[in-house]
Coordinates of C-alpha atoms and ligand atoms in Angstrom, one line a residue:
M20 CA 89.2 204.1 116.9
T21 CA 88.8 203.0 113.3
K22 CA 85.2 203.3 111.9
H23 CA 83.7 200.8 109.6
I24 CA 81.4 201.3 106.6
F25 CA 79.7 198.2 105.1
V26 CA 78.3 198.5 101.6
T27 CA 75.7 195.9 100.6
G28 CA 73.6 195.6 97.4
G29 CA 70.0 194.6 96.8
V30 CA 67.4 193.8 94.2
V31 CA 69.8 193.1 91.3
S32 CA 73.5 192.9 90.6
S33 CA 75.4 195.4 88.4
L34 CA 74.1 198.5 90.2
G35 CA 77.5 200.0 90.4
K36 CA 78.3 199.0 94.0
G37 CA 82.1 199.1 93.4
L38 CA 81.9 202.6 91.8
T39 CA 79.7 203.8 94.6
S40 CA 82.0 202.4 97.3
A41 CA 85.1 203.9 95.5
S42 CA 83.3 207.3 95.3
I43 CA 82.5 207.2 99.1
G44 CA 86.2 206.4 99.7
M45 CA 87.3 209.3 97.5
L46 CA 84.9 211.7 99.2
L47 CA 86.1 210.8 102.7
E48 CA 89.7 211.2 101.6
Q49 CA 88.9 214.6 100.2
R50 CA 87.7 215.4 103.6
G51 CA 91.1 214.6 105.0
L52 CA 90.5 211.1 106.3
T53 CA 92.6 208.0 105.8
V54 CA 90.6 205.3 104.2
R55 CA 91.2 201.6 103.5
M56 CA 89.0 199.7 101.0
Q57 CA 88.1 196.0 100.8
K58 CA 85.9 193.7 98.8
L59 CA 84.5 190.4 100.1
D60 CA 83.4 188.2 97.3
P61 CA 81.0 185.3 98.0
Y62 CA 82.1 183.0 95.2
I63 CA 84.1 179.9 96.0
N64 CA 87.1 180.4 93.7
V65 CA 90.2 181.2 95.8
D66 CA 90.8 184.2 93.6
P67 CA 89.5 185.4 90.2
G68 CA 92.9 184.6 88.6
T69 CA 91.7 181.4 86.9
M70 CA 88.3 182.7 85.9
S71 CA 87.5 183.5 82.3
P72 CA 87.1 187.2 81.4
Y73 CA 83.6 186.2 80.1
Q74 CA 82.7 185.2 83.6
H75 CA 84.4 187.8 85.6
G76 CA 85.9 190.6 83.5
E77 CA 89.5 191.5 83.9
V78 CA 91.7 190.2 86.7
Y79 CA 93.1 193.2 88.6
V80 CA 96.6 192.8 89.8
L81 CA 98.0 194.5 92.9
D82 CA 101.6 195.5 93.8
D83 CA 101.9 192.5 96.0
G84 CA 101.0 190.1 93.2
S85 CA 97.5 189.3 94.3
E86 CA 95.0 188.7 91.5
T87 CA 91.8 190.4 92.5
D88 CA 88.3 191.5 91.5
L89 CA 88.1 194.4 89.0
D90 CA 86.2 196.6 91.5
L91 CA 89.6 197.0 93.2
G92 CA 90.6 198.9 90.1
H93 CA 87.9 201.5 90.9
Y94 CA 89.2 201.7 94.4
E95 CA 92.7 202.5 93.2
R96 CA 91.6 204.9 90.5
F97 CA 89.3 206.9 92.9
T98 CA 91.3 206.8 96.1
N99 CA 94.8 206.6 97.5
S100 CA 93.9 203.6 99.7
V101 CA 96.8 201.2 99.9
L102 CA 95.6 197.8 98.5
T103 CA 97.2 194.5 99.5
R104 CA 96.0 191.0 99.5
D105 CA 93.9 191.9 102.5
A106 CA 91.7 194.0 100.2
N107 CA 90.0 191.1 98.5
Y108 CA 88.8 187.9 100.1
T109 CA 86.6 185.3 98.6
T110 CA 84.5 182.5 100.2
G111 CA 87.1 180.1 98.8
Q112 CA 90.0 181.9 100.6
I113 CA 88.0 182.1 103.9
Y114 CA 87.2 178.4 103.8
L115 CA 90.7 177.5 102.8
K116 CA 92.1 179.3 105.9
V117 CA 89.6 177.7 108.2
I118 CA 90.2 174.2 106.7
E119 CA 94.0 174.7 107.0
K120 CA 93.5 175.6 110.7
E121 CA 91.4 172.6 111.2
R122 CA 94.1 170.3 109.6
R123 CA 96.7 171.9 111.9
G124 CA 94.5 170.9 114.8
E125 CA 93.8 174.5 115.9
F126 CA 90.1 173.6 116.7
L127 CA 90.9 170.2 118.2
G128 CA 87.9 168.6 119.8
K129 CA 85.4 171.1 118.4
T130 CA 82.9 170.9 115.6
V131 CA 84.0 173.5 112.9
Q132 CA 80.9 175.5 111.8
V133 CA 79.9 178.5 109.7
I134 CA 79.1 180.3 112.9
P135 CA 81.4 181.0 114.7
H136 CA 84.4 179.7 112.7
I137 CA 83.8 181.0 109.2
T138 CA 82.2 184.3 110.5
N139 CA 85.2 184.8 112.9
E140 CA 87.6 184.3 110.0
I141 CA 85.6 187.0 108.0
K142 CA 85.7 189.4 110.9
D143 CA 89.5 188.9 111.2
C144 CA 89.8 189.8 107.6
I145 CA 87.9 193.0 108.2
S146 CA 89.8 193.9 111.4
R147 CA 93.1 193.4 109.7
L148 CA 92.6 196.7 107.8
A149 CA 91.7 198.7 110.9
T150 CA 95.2 199.7 111.9
D151 CA 95.9 202.8 114.1
D152 CA 96.6 205.1 111.2
V153 CA 93.3 204.3 109.5
D154 CA 90.1 206.4 110.1
V155 CA 87.6 204.5 108.0
V156 CA 87.6 201.0 106.5
I157 CA 85.0 200.5 103.7
T158 CA 84.1 196.9 103.2
E159 CA 82.0 196.1 100.1
I160 CA 80.1 192.8 100.2
G161 CA 79.9 191.3 96.7
G162 CA 76.7 189.7 95.4
T163 CA 73.1 190.7 96.2
V164 CA 71.3 190.4 99.5
G165 CA 69.2 187.2 99.5
D166 CA 71.9 185.1 97.7
I167 CA 72.6 181.9 99.6
E168 CA 76.4 182.4 99.4
S169 CA 76.4 185.9 100.8
Q170 CA 74.8 184.8 104.1
P171 CA 78.0 184.2 106.1
F172 CA 79.4 187.6 105.1
L173 CA 76.2 189.4 106.1
E174 CA 76.1 187.5 109.4
A175 CA 79.7 188.4 110.0
I176 CA 79.1 192.1 109.4
R177 CA 76.1 192.0 111.6
Q178 CA 78.2 190.6 114.4
F179 CA 80.9 193.1 113.8
A180 CA 78.9 196.0 115.2
L181 CA 78.4 193.9 118.4
D182 CA 82.1 193.5 118.7
V183 CA 83.3 197.1 118.0
G184 CA 80.1 199.0 119.0
K185 CA 77.2 200.1 116.9
E186 CA 78.4 203.7 116.9
N187 CA 81.5 202.7 115.1
C188 CA 79.7 201.0 112.2
L189 CA 77.6 202.3 109.3
Y190 CA 75.6 200.1 107.0
I191 CA 75.0 201.5 103.5
H192 CA 72.6 199.5 101.2
L193 CA 72.6 200.2 97.5
T194 CA 69.3 199.4 96.0
L195 CA 67.2 199.8 92.8
V196 CA 64.2 202.0 92.4
P197 CA 63.0 201.0 88.9
Y198 CA 60.7 203.1 86.6
L199 CA 57.8 201.0 85.3
K200 CA 56.6 202.3 82.0
A201 CA 53.2 200.6 82.3
A202 CA 52.5 202.3 85.6
G203 CA 54.3 205.5 84.6
E204 CA 56.0 205.7 88.0
L205 CA 59.0 204.7 90.1
K206 CA 58.5 201.6 92.2
T207 CA 59.7 201.4 95.8
K208 CA 58.6 197.8 96.5
P209 CA 61.8 196.0 95.4
T210 CA 63.7 198.3 97.8
Q211 CA 61.3 197.5 100.6
H212 CA 61.8 193.8 100.0
S213 CA 65.5 194.0 99.8
V214 CA 65.8 196.0 103.1
G215 CA 63.3 193.5 104.6
L216 CA 65.7 190.7 103.8
L217 CA 68.5 192.6 105.5
R218 CA 66.5 193.3 108.6
Q219 CA 65.5 189.6 108.8
I220 CA 69.2 188.8 109.4
G221 CA 69.5 191.7 111.9
I222 CA 71.0 194.5 109.8
Q223 CA 69.1 197.8 109.8
P224 CA 70.7 199.9 107.0
D225 CA 71.6 203.4 108.1
I226 CA 71.7 204.8 104.6
L227 CA 70.0 203.7 101.5
I228 CA 71.5 204.7 98.2
C229 CA 68.8 204.4 95.5
R230 CA 69.9 203.7 92.0
T231 CA 67.4 205.2 89.6
E232 CA 67.0 206.4 86.0
R233 CA 64.7 209.3 87.1
S234 CA 64.6 211.7 90.0
I235 CA 62.9 210.3 93.1
S236 CA 60.2 212.6 94.5
D237 CA 60.2 213.6 98.1
E238 CA 57.0 211.6 98.4
D239 CA 58.7 208.4 97.2
R240 CA 61.7 209.1 99.5
Q241 CA 59.3 209.5 102.5
K242 CA 57.7 206.2 101.5
I243 CA 61.0 204.4 101.3
A244 CA 62.1 205.9 104.6
L245 CA 58.9 204.8 106.4
F246 CA 58.9 201.2 105.0
C247 CA 62.6 200.7 105.4
N248 CA 62.8 202.3 108.9
T249 CA 65.5 204.8 107.7
P250 CA 65.5 208.6 108.3
F251 CA 64.3 210.6 105.3
E252 CA 67.7 212.4 104.9
A253 CA 69.4 209.0 104.6
V254 CA 67.4 208.0 101.5
I255 CA 69.9 209.2 98.9
E256 CA 69.1 209.3 95.2
E257 CA 71.8 208.1 92.8
R258 CA 70.9 208.6 89.2
D259 CA 72.4 207.2 86.0
K260 CA 75.3 209.2 84.6
D261 CA 75.1 209.9 80.9
F262 CA 78.5 211.5 80.7
S263 CA 81.2 210.0 82.9
I264 CA 81.5 207.6 85.8
Y265 CA 83.6 210.4 87.4
E266 CA 80.4 212.3 88.0
V267 CA 79.3 209.7 90.6
P268 CA 81.0 211.3 93.6
L269 CA 79.8 214.7 92.7
S270 CA 76.2 213.6 92.6
L271 CA 76.6 211.9 96.0
V272 CA 77.9 215.2 97.4
D273 CA 74.8 217.0 95.9
H274 CA 72.7 214.7 98.2
Q275 CA 75.0 215.5 101.2
L276 CA 76.2 211.9 101.6
D277 CA 79.6 212.9 102.8
D278 CA 78.1 215.1 105.6
L279 CA 75.8 212.4 106.6
I280 CA 78.6 209.8 106.9
V281 CA 80.8 212.2 108.8
R282 CA 78.0 213.0 111.3
R283 CA 76.8 209.5 111.8
L284 CA 80.3 208.1 112.5
N285 CA 81.3 211.2 114.4
L286 CA 84.4 211.7 112.4
S287 CA 86.5 214.8 112.6
A288 CA 86.9 215.8 109.0
K289 CA 87.9 218.8 107.0
E290 CA 85.8 220.7 104.5
L291 CA 85.5 218.9 101.2
N292 CA 87.9 219.9 98.5
L293 CA 87.0 218.6 95.0
D294 CA 89.0 221.0 92.9
N295 CA 90.9 218.3 91.1
W296 CA 87.8 216.3 90.4
H297 CA 86.0 219.4 89.0
D298 CA 89.0 220.1 86.9
L299 CA 89.1 216.6 85.3
L300 CA 85.4 216.8 84.5
H301 CA 85.9 220.2 82.9
R302 CA 88.6 218.7 80.7
L303 CA 86.4 215.8 79.8
R304 CA 83.6 218.1 78.9
N305 CA 85.7 220.4 76.8
P306 CA 87.9 218.3 74.5
E307 CA 89.9 220.0 71.8
C308 CA 90.0 217.2 69.3
E309 CA 88.5 213.8 68.7
I310 CA 90.5 210.6 67.9
N311 CA 89.8 206.9 67.3
I312 CA 91.7 204.2 69.1
A313 CA 91.3 200.5 68.2
V314 CA 91.8 198.0 71.0
V315 CA 92.4 194.7 69.3
G316 CA 91.8 191.8 71.7
K317 CA 90.3 188.4 72.0
Y318 CA 87.2 189.5 73.9
A319 CA 85.9 192.5 72.0
E320 CA 82.3 192.0 72.9
H321 CA 82.9 192.0 76.6
R322 CA 83.6 195.5 77.9
D323 CA 84.8 194.3 81.3
A324 CA 87.6 192.1 79.9
Y325 CA 90.0 195.0 79.4
K326 CA 88.4 197.4 81.9
S327 CA 91.6 199.1 83.2
I328 CA 92.9 199.5 79.6
Y329 CA 89.8 201.5 78.6
E330 CA 90.0 203.5 81.8
A331 CA 93.7 204.3 81.2
I332 CA 92.9 205.4 77.6
D333 CA 90.2 207.7 79.0
H334 CA 92.7 209.2 81.5
A335 CA 95.1 209.9 78.7
G336 CA 92.3 211.5 76.8
I337 CA 91.6 213.8 79.8
C338 CA 95.2 215.0 80.0
N339 CA 95.5 215.4 76.2
R340 CA 92.1 217.2 76.0
A341 CA 91.1 214.6 73.4
Q342 CA 87.7 212.9 73.2
I343 CA 88.5 209.3 72.4
R344 CA 86.3 206.9 70.6
V345 CA 87.4 203.4 71.4
G346 CA 86.6 200.6 69.0
R347 CA 86.7 197.2 70.7
I348 CA 87.9 194.9 67.9
Q349 CA 87.9 191.2 67.9
S350 CA 91.3 190.1 66.5
E351 CA 89.9 187.1 64.7
E352 CA 87.9 189.6 62.6
I353 CA 91.2 191.0 61.3
S354 CA 92.3 187.6 60.2
R355 CA 88.9 187.1 58.5
E356 CA 88.5 190.5 56.8
G357 CA 92.0 191.9 56.6
P358 CA 93.4 194.8 58.6
E359 CA 92.5 197.5 56.0
R360 CA 88.8 197.0 56.3
I361 CA 88.8 196.8 60.0
L362 CA 91.5 199.3 61.0
S363 CA 91.3 202.1 58.5
G364 CA 90.6 205.4 60.1
Y365 CA 92.0 204.6 63.5
D366 CA 94.6 207.0 64.9
G367 CA 96.1 204.5 67.3
I368 CA 96.1 200.7 67.8
L369 CA 96.5 199.0 71.2
V370 CA 96.9 195.3 71.7
P371 CA 96.3 194.3 75.3
G372 CA 97.3 191.2 77.3
G373 CA 95.8 187.8 76.9
F374 CA 96.3 184.1 77.1
G375 CA 96.1 181.2 74.6
E376 CA 96.5 181.0 70.8
R377 CA 93.1 182.1 69.7
G378 CA 93.2 185.4 67.9
T379 CA 96.9 185.9 68.1
E380 CA 97.5 185.9 64.3
G381 CA 94.9 188.7 63.9
K382 CA 96.9 190.7 66.6
V383 CA 100.1 190.1 64.7
E384 CA 98.4 191.4 61.5
A385 CA 97.1 194.5 63.3
I386 CA 100.6 195.2 64.6
R387 CA 102.1 194.9 61.1
W388 CA 99.5 197.3 59.8
A389 CA 100.5 199.8 62.5
R390 CA 104.2 199.3 62.1
E391 CA 104.2 199.7 58.3
R392 CA 102.0 202.7 58.2
G393 CA 103.5 204.6 61.1
I394 CA 100.3 204.4 63.2
P395 CA 100.9 204.8 66.9
F396 CA 101.0 201.4 68.5
F397 CA 101.0 200.3 72.1
G398 CA 101.5 196.7 73.1
I399 CA 100.8 195.4 76.6
C400 CA 102.1 192.0 77.8
L401 CA 100.8 189.6 75.1
G402 CA 100.7 192.8 73.0
L403 CA 104.5 193.0 73.4
Q404 CA 104.9 189.3 72.7
C405 CA 102.9 189.6 69.4
A406 CA 104.9 192.7 68.4
V407 CA 108.1 190.6 68.9
I408 CA 106.7 187.8 66.8
E409 CA 105.6 190.2 64.0
F410 CA 109.0 191.9 64.0
A411 CA 110.8 188.5 63.9
R412 CA 108.8 187.3 61.0
N413 CA 108.5 190.5 58.9
V414 CA 111.6 192.5 59.7
A415 CA 114.2 190.1 60.9
N416 CA 113.2 187.4 58.3
L417 CA 112.7 184.7 60.8
K418 CA 109.7 183.2 59.0
D419 CA 108.6 180.5 61.4
S420 CA 108.7 182.7 64.6
N421 CA 106.3 182.2 67.4
S422 CA 105.8 182.0 71.1
T423 CA 106.1 178.5 72.6
E424 CA 102.7 179.3 74.2
F425 CA 101.1 178.9 70.7
D426 CA 103.5 176.6 69.0
K427 CA 105.8 174.4 71.0
D428 CA 107.8 173.3 68.0
T429 CA 108.3 176.6 66.4
Q430 CA 111.7 177.0 64.6
H431 CA 112.2 180.4 66.2
P432 CA 110.9 180.6 69.8
V433 CA 111.2 184.3 70.1
I434 CA 109.0 184.2 73.2
C435 CA 109.5 181.3 75.5
L436 CA 109.1 180.0 79.0
L437 CA 111.5 180.8 81.7
D438 CA 113.3 177.8 83.2
E439 CA 111.6 178.4 86.6
Q440 CA 108.2 178.3 85.0
K441 CA 108.8 175.0 83.2
N442 CA 107.8 172.6 86.0
I443 CA 104.9 174.5 87.4
T444 CA 101.6 172.5 87.2
D445 CA 99.2 174.6 89.4
M446 CA 97.4 177.3 87.5
G447 CA 96.4 179.6 90.4
G448 CA 98.9 182.3 91.5
T449 CA 101.9 180.8 89.8
M450 CA 102.8 183.4 87.2
R451 CA 105.3 186.2 87.4
L452 CA 103.0 188.5 89.4
G453 CA 103.0 191.9 90.9
A454 CA 105.3 194.9 91.1
Q455 CA 108.8 194.5 89.8
M456 CA 111.4 197.2 89.1
A457 CA 112.4 197.9 85.5
T458 CA 115.5 199.9 84.4
L459 CA 114.9 202.1 81.4
T460 CA 117.3 202.8 78.5
P461 CA 118.4 206.5 78.6
G462 CA 117.2 208.4 75.6
S463 CA 114.4 205.9 74.7
K464 CA 110.8 207.1 74.1
V465 CA 109.8 205.0 77.1
Q466 CA 112.3 206.6 79.4
N467 CA 111.4 210.1 78.1
A468 CA 107.8 209.5 78.8
Y469 CA 108.4 208.4 82.4
E470 CA 111.0 211.0 83.0
A471 CA 112.7 208.4 85.1
T472 CA 115.2 205.6 84.7
T473 CA 113.8 203.1 87.1
V474 CA 110.1 202.4 87.5
S475 CA 107.9 199.9 89.3
E476 CA 105.2 198.2 87.3
R477 CA 102.8 195.3 87.8
H478 CA 103.2 192.0 86.0
R479 CA 101.1 189.0 85.2
H480 CA 102.6 186.6 82.7
R481 CA 104.7 183.4 82.3
Y482 CA 106.4 183.8 78.9
E483 CA 109.4 186.1 78.2
F484 CA 111.3 187.6 75.4
N485 CA 114.0 185.1 74.3
N486 CA 117.4 186.8 74.8
V487 CA 119.0 184.6 72.2
Y488 CA 117.4 187.0 69.6
R489 CA 118.2 190.2 71.3
Q490 CA 121.2 191.3 69.2
Q491 CA 119.6 190.3 66.0
F492 CA 116.5 192.4 66.7
E493 CA 118.6 195.4 67.8
A494 CA 120.5 195.1 64.5
H495 CA 117.2 195.5 62.7
G496 CA 116.1 198.6 64.5
M497 CA 114.4 197.4 67.7
T498 CA 115.4 199.2 70.9
I499 CA 115.3 197.3 74.2
A500 CA 113.9 200.2 76.1
G501 CA 113.7 198.6 79.5
T502 CA 114.9 195.5 81.3
S503 CA 114.7 194.0 84.8
P504 CA 117.4 195.6 87.0
D505 CA 119.8 192.7 86.4
G506 CA 119.3 193.0 82.6
A507 CA 118.0 189.5 82.3
L508 CA 114.4 190.1 81.3
V509 CA 113.2 192.4 78.6
E510 CA 110.5 194.8 80.0
A511 CA 110.0 197.2 77.1
I512 CA 110.7 197.5 73.4
E513 CA 110.3 200.3 70.9
L514 CA 111.1 201.0 67.3
V515 CA 113.5 203.7 66.3
D516 CA 111.9 204.7 62.9
H517 CA 108.3 205.0 64.0
P518 CA 106.4 207.9 65.7
W519 CA 105.2 205.7 68.6
F520 CA 105.7 201.9 68.5
V521 CA 106.1 200.9 72.2
A522 CA 105.4 197.7 73.9
V523 CA 105.8 196.6 77.5
Q524 CA 105.8 193.2 79.2
Y525 CA 104.0 194.6 82.2
H526 CA 100.6 196.2 82.8
P527 CA 100.8 199.9 83.0
E528 CA 97.0 200.2 82.9
F529 CA 96.8 199.2 86.6
Q530 CA 98.5 202.4 87.8
S531 CA 96.7 205.0 85.8
K532 CA 94.4 207.4 87.5
P533 CA 91.9 210.0 86.2
T534 CA 93.8 212.7 87.9
K535 CA 97.2 211.3 86.8
A536 CA 97.3 209.5 83.5
H537 CA 100.0 206.8 83.1
P538 CA 102.9 208.3 81.1
L539 CA 102.9 205.6 78.5
F540 CA 99.2 205.9 77.8
D541 CA 99.7 209.7 77.8
G542 CA 102.5 209.3 75.2
F543 CA 100.5 206.9 73.1
V544 CA 97.4 209.1 73.0
A545 CA 99.6 212.2 72.3
A546 CA 101.1 210.4 69.3
A547 CA 97.6 209.5 68.1
V548 CA 96.5 213.1 68.4
E549 CA 99.5 214.2 66.4
R550 CA 98.8 211.7 63.7
R551 CA 95.2 212.9 63.6
N552 CA 96.2 216.5 63.2
K553 CA 98.5 215.6 60.3
R554 CA 96.3 213.1 58.6
D555 CA 94.3 213.5 55.4
T556 CA 90.9 214.9 56.2
N557 CA 89.3 212.7 53.5
V558 CA 90.0 209.6 55.5
V559 CA 86.8 207.8 56.1
E560 CA 85.9 207.5 59.8
P561 CA 85.8 203.9 61.0
H562 CA 82.5 202.3 61.7
I563 CA 82.9 201.7 65.4
A564 CA 80.7 198.6 66.0
N565 CA 81.6 198.0 69.6
E566 CA 82.2 201.5 70.8
T567 CA 83.1 201.5 74.5
S568 CA 82.0 204.0 76.9
T569 CA 82.8 204.0 80.6
T570 CA 79.4 205.3 81.4
D571 CA 77.8 202.0 80.3
E572 CA 78.4 200.4 83.6
F573 CA 76.6 203.2 85.4
S574 CA 73.4 202.9 83.6
I575 CA 70.4 200.8 84.5
E576 CA 68.2 201.9 81.5
Ligands
LIG30 N1 100.1 184.7 77.8 C1 101.2 185.5 78.0 C2 102.1 185.0 79.1 O1 101.7 184.2 79.9 C3 100.9 186.9 78.2 C4 100.1 187.2 79.5 C5 99.4 188.5 79.5 O2 99.2 189.2 78.5 N2 99.0 188.9 80.7 O3 103.2 185.4 79.2

């Protein structure tokens, strides 16, 4: 019988519910259990694919092409849980399914209502993951308890225990225990209120995970236990991490969370083995060098916009024993101030994916800077497209080159739309999406990095390298390092006379893990480390205005 864990959040959003859920999944896997993870999002968009990165952060793409919430990235980085489109449902998807059934006449004669029709649909989405081979399904409910739009989800998970038996379900509530300077103490009242709201709808949390900046005294834990009707041992402290998000699971183990879950759900689990996790934290804590990487994107100020990219850079830092300072650079700034002022002192430059014309000229300038100075460069999706435009204009002498995404009438459409994309009018879910195979060119840097000739990588784009220019570019020193298996689509390019100038049409960042960095990020960072070791020690360190740190998101201070 598959067991279910439901994770809800209270008091405020941004408490790190996704990271906590992922950490729980990881701990249960390290105890030998098979885990599936899922996020239910209360917003009405059918998926986050058409939401602005300002609103929602990055869109995380799965193998099957579903465009999902960025928390699923945490799930994949922390666990081996197989994620498919069943791993992320929104209110929009749930209603769409119910309305389609209604149109087909499946409820003929009945009034279609939130209870039971919407709640049944939600319960079906949860049950779908509970296959025979799965020990535990972890379902995270997005939003905060008390939100109007979360109500149907909370009602559905309440009913779920009635359907499958209380002993097979565990409710974990993540809450905030703030420190009030004026009073000089931690306050438990917001937690009491948030649990009160849950109990009003019939959910008694079994475990409370209390996010806090400071250690919670036993006295405060007793108080929370008493007011929230939860055993003392199930009031778990979860403090800010000032070093790495990868410390989160270890601190949960310090408070015996894994034991508690195993006991409560009566799971037969092995002893915990966290050797690989300790090893990665040891490497993080003991770097052998420090390098600076510039990520030149459209949304520099927003740290969630390129979340998986920052994570993948971190992973490559772990395997190269390098502490990486990442500068988030707005590409328009490069157009305004020139690349020298902004990019001097960086050991590597990465241009990530993106949509729309704004900022692309600054990216092209950054790429030129990297190419001409032999600075390691890594282009991803739009980053490849900008690298092709830069190469066309400045190496192949095709002055008016562009992508037809930015200039429909360009004289040299070196990046253009595929015929099958030309007549598409719907924006949602209509790109080239999900895992596709690529064949790599023997002897190329890309092929050497992977140590493989065919790879599967995730895609999310409409525009493609225009094959009309292929031979011309090759004649000027560009290597086509990877194509689709039929050779029709360019998947990777690189430059022969450059230490590391690699760009790919797909998104390698979605398959990088802290315990196993992606080979191309590994190669890029290794090249940056090499450059650093060789470079003039008098070079001025860049002023990193928007330095990113993956611990930011696990801090409530
Ligand atoms: N806008 C480009 C395209 O649609 C690149 C997309 C991306 O970087 N994800 O092809």
